Amino acid sequence: MKKTKILIATAIVCIATFVAIAADHIDAPAVTGGTSDITDFYAFSGEDNSNIAFVANVQGLLLPGDTGSASFDENVLIEINIDTDEDAVQDLVIQAIPRDGRMYFFGPYATNSTDLSSSIGTTSSIQGVVDITQYGENAITATANNMTFFAGPRDDPFFFDFDQFNSILDPDNSASSFNDPGIDKFAGTNVLSVVVEVPKSMIGGSGNINTWVETKRKQ
Amino acid sequence: MKINNIKIFAVAILASMTAFNCSDDDDSINIPDGPDFSGTYIQQDQMARPAINTVLVNDGMKDAFNTTVPSNMGAMFAEPFQAKLEALSPAYDPANPTDANALGFTAEAFAGVLATDVLTVSLDGETTFFNPASGATLTGRTLADDVIDVELILIFGGEEGLSNPEVPGLVSDNVDGNDKPFLTSFPYLASPHM
């Protein structure tokens, strides 16, 4: 009986280790701060407003002392999903995956997969690559197919008095409102950023898109 | 017998996990002149609108939210989101189903919108989470958008959330901007803190 319990416990730990290395912006109960941990996602008109810039950030709350040793994980695919017909199913994806100091980009290319699994679109005619900017270096950017690419550490653009929010939600805490001024939990911290700017003509041209970002780990 | 079944199950899971682990090294195809992009990648995290998982998903469901495709989210999360909104905020009175926020959404309607977690982006006009000056709403997300205040106003503000909020202490975290200025040109984000 005891042995069985140990076996089950071992199995659960194994499952947790392999499957549940997933968290959102320091919010989910599983392992926070893993290499697949998305912190934020942005989509906005570029400086040239015929383009949309997508920003996907991972590995949040990096202190300056830890930023130089943080790196993109070669087993983690960052996938930007684009739905062009308002059914919340992706029609196009842009994939970013690091290899040996460079970030490789595939797409936007068409897919109708609603799967939680992906392979990398190496047959896509639209591809790009950029050297990953090292901590302390000036931003390195690259262009291909009228797209522009960046990958590397940046200041975390998010701002929120996250600790006070949690105190308000905590039933054991008497806090019932935000402070003025609040304290930006993310001030002074860095993230690993992937920025890709894409002509609107390559992602539907006009109207609205729906978009979201996923991280997927190599099995 | 029952215990044996459990044992076999546990061993089978362990074995399959170990096998997965081993196959990592075996199934890579070495292309001599370029990086290896082979293999299958399985989803671990996802996000669209900011802080949805943080604020609206109950403990115990946060990992499930991250691994549910958006087209299936509505069916799974609309009801719990409505319950969460009503539990969090006195601005949504469950006894008064027409109680709404500044966008005119009741708890049920707002939960229905939020549960399918995608970020809608306009390819024609302004892209912003909310711009009080122009009135543009949920047409994208810029780096400078104070998305937390927008969400707080829509959760705690009630019908007149912008001008006369129902819970004044909860409609702004009083952090209104980033600690470093953004760039006007690509890559837009500020350089890292040194």
JSON list of C-alpha atoms in Angstrom, two decimals, chain A residues 22-27 32-42 55-62 72 78 154-160 162 186 189-194 213-215, chain B residues 45-54 66 141 143 147-148 189:
[
{"chain": "A", "resi": 22, "resn": "ALA", "atom": "CA", "xyz": [3.39, 26.40, -17.66]},
{"chain": "A", "resi": 23, "resn": "ALA", "atom": "CA", "xyz": [2.38, 29.63, -16.01]},
{"chain": "A", "resi": 24, "resn": "ASP", "atom": "CA", "xyz": [1.19, 33.04, -17.03]},
{"chain": "A", "resi": 25, "resn": "HIS", "atom": "CA", "xyz": [2.56, 36.34, -15.77]},
{"chain": "A", "resi": 26, "resn": "ILE", "atom": "CA", "xyz": [3.56, 34.88, -12.38]},
{"chain": "A", "resi": 27, "resn": "ASP", "atom": "CA", "xyz": [-0.01, 33.78, -11.87]},
{"chain": "A", "resi": 32, "resn": "THR", "atom": "CA", "xyz": [6.58, 30.20, -12.57]},
{"chain": "A", "resi": 33, "resn": "GLY", "atom": "CA", "xyz": [9.63, 31.65, -14.23]},
{"chain": "A", "resi": 34, "resn": "GLY", "atom": "CA", "xyz": [10.09, 28.69, -16.60]},
{"chain": "A", "resi": 35, "resn": "THR", "atom": "CA", "xyz": [11.49, 29.28, -20.07]},
{"chain": "A", "resi": 36, "resn": "SER", "atom": "CA", "xyz": [8.04, 28.95, -21.68]},
{"chain": "A", "resi": 37, "resn": "ASP", "atom": "CA", "xyz": [6.42, 31.46, -19.31]},
{"chain": "A", "resi": 38, "resn": "ILE", "atom": "CA", "xyz": [4.72, 34.16, -21.39]},
{"chain": "A", "resi": 39, "resn": "THR", "atom": "CA", "xyz": [4.56, 37.49, -19.58]},
{"chain": "A", "resi": 40, "resn": "ASP", "atom": "CA", "xyz": [2.85, 39.71, -22.11]},
{"chain": "A", "resi": 41, "resn": "PHE", "atom": "CA", "xyz": [1.57, 40.12, -25.64]},
{"chain": "A", "resi": 42, "resn": "TYR", "atom": "CA", "xyz": [1.05, 43.35, -27.60]},
{"chain": "A", "resi": 55, "resn": "VAL", "atom": "CA", "xyz": [5.51, 41.82, -29.19]},
{"chain": "A", "resi": 56, "resn": "ALA", "atom": "CA", "xyz": [5.74, 38.51, -27.28]},
{"chain": "A", "resi": 57, "resn": "ASN", "atom": "CA", "xyz": [7.59, 38.59, -23.96]},
{"chain": "A", "resi": 58, "resn": "VAL", "atom": "CA", "xyz": [8.72, 35.58, -21.94]},
{"chain": "A", "resi": 59, "resn": "GLN", "atom": "CA", "xyz": [10.62, 34.95, -18.70]},
{"chain": "A", "resi": 60, "resn": "GLY", "atom": "CA", "xyz": [9.52, 37.95, -16.64]},
{"chain": "A", "resi": 61, "resn": "LEU", "atom": "CA", "xyz": [10.82, 39.66, -13.51]},
{"chain": "A", "resi": 62, "resn": "LEU", "atom": "CA", "xyz": [14.49, 39.31, -14.54]},
{"chain": "A", "resi": 72, "resn": "PHE", "atom": "CA", "xyz": [15.69, 31.80, -24.99]},
{"chain": "A", "resi": 78, "resn": "ILE", "atom": "CA", "xyz": [6.88, 30.98, -29.67]},
{"chain": "A", "resi": 154, "resn": "ARG", "atom": "CA", "xyz": [14.41, 44.50, -22.96]},
{"chain": "A", "resi": 155, "resn": "ASP", "atom": "CA", "xyz": [12.84, 46.43, -20.12]},
{"chain": "A", "resi": 156, "resn": "ASP", "atom": "CA", "xyz": [9.54, 44.81, -19.09]},
{"chain": "A", "resi": 157, "resn": "PRO", "atom": "CA", "xyz": [6.96, 47.24, -20.54]},
{"chain": "A", "resi": 158, "resn": "PHE", "atom": "CA", "xyz": [4.23, 46.05, -18.17]},
{"chain": "A", "resi": 159, "resn": "PHE", "atom": "CA", "xyz": [3.26, 48.18, -15.15]},
{"chain": "A", "resi": 160, "resn": "PHE", "atom": "CA", "xyz": [0.92, 47.15, -12.34]},
{"chain": "A", "resi": 162, "resn": "PHE", "atom": "CA", "xyz": [0.45, 43.53, -8.56]},
{"chain": "A", "resi": 186, "resn": "PHE", "atom": "CA", "xyz": [7.67, 45.36, -12.74]},
{"chain": "A", "resi": 189, "resn": "THR", "atom": "CA", "xyz": [12.94, 44.36, -14.27]},
{"chain": "A", "resi": 190, "resn": "ASN", "atom": "CA", "xyz": [13.63, 42.91, -17.70]},
{"chain": "A", "resi": 191, "resn": "VAL", "atom": "CA", "xyz": [12.06, 40.32, -20.00]},
{"chain": "A", "resi": 192, "resn": "LEU", "atom": "CA", "xyz": [13.14, 38.40, -23.08]},
{"chain": "A", "resi": 193, "resn": "SER", "atom": "CA", "xyz": [11.33, 39.96, -26.04]},
{"chain": "A", "resi": 194, "resn": "VAL", "atom": "CA", "xyz": [10.48, 38.86, -29.54]},
{"chain": "A", "resi": 213, "resn": "VAL", "atom": "CA", "xyz": [0.47, 33.96, -28.53]},
{"chain": "A", "resi": 214, "resn": "GLU", "atom": "CA", "xyz": [1.38, 30.45, -27.45]},
{"chain": "A", "resi": 215, "resn": "THR", "atom": "CA", "xyz": [4.55, 28.78, -26.22]},
{"chain": "B", "resi": 45, "resn": "ASP", "atom": "CA", "xyz": [1.26, 28.69, -22.15]},
{"chain": "B", "resi": 46, "resn": "GLN", "atom": "CA", "xyz": [-0.87, 31.16, -24.05]},
{"chain": "B", "resi": 47, "resn": "MET", "atom": "CA", "xyz": [-2.23, 34.65, -23.66]},
{"chain": "B", "resi": 48, "resn": "ALA", "atom": "CA", "xyz": [-4.08, 37.35, -25.55]},
{"chain": "B", "resi": 49, "resn": "ARG", "atom": "CA", "xyz": [-5.73, 40.01, -23.39]},
{"chain": "B", "resi": 50, "resn": "PRO", "atom": "CA", "xyz": [-3.66, 41.03, -20.38]},
{"chain": "B", "resi": 51, "resn": "ALA", "atom": "CA", "xyz": [-4.16, 39.51, -16.94]},
{"chain": "B", "resi": 52, "resn": "ILE", "atom": "CA", "xyz": [-7.19, 37.37, -17.83]},
{"chain": "B", "resi": 53, "resn": "ASN", "atom": "CA", "xyz": [-5.68, 34.23, -16.34]},
{"chain": "B", "resi": 54, "resn": "THR", "atom": "CA", "xyz": [-4.36, 36.22, -13.36]},
{"chain": "B", "resi": 66, "resn": "ASN", "atom": "CA", "xyz": [-3.37, 27.89, -20.86]},
{"chain": "B", "resi": 141, "resn": "ARG", "atom": "CA", "xyz": [-2.78, 46.88, -27.33]},
{"chain": "B", "resi": 143, "resn": "LEU", "atom": "CA", "xyz": [2.98, 49.29, -24.94]},
{"chain": "B", "resi": 147, "resn": "VAL", "atom": "CA", "xyz": [-4.61, 48.02, -19.52]},
{"chain": "B", "resi": 148, "resn": "ILE", "atom": "CA", "xyz": [-4.92, 47.26, -15.81]},
{"chain": "B", "resi": 189, "resn": "LEU", "atom": "CA", "xyz": [10.52, 48.49, -26.11]}
]
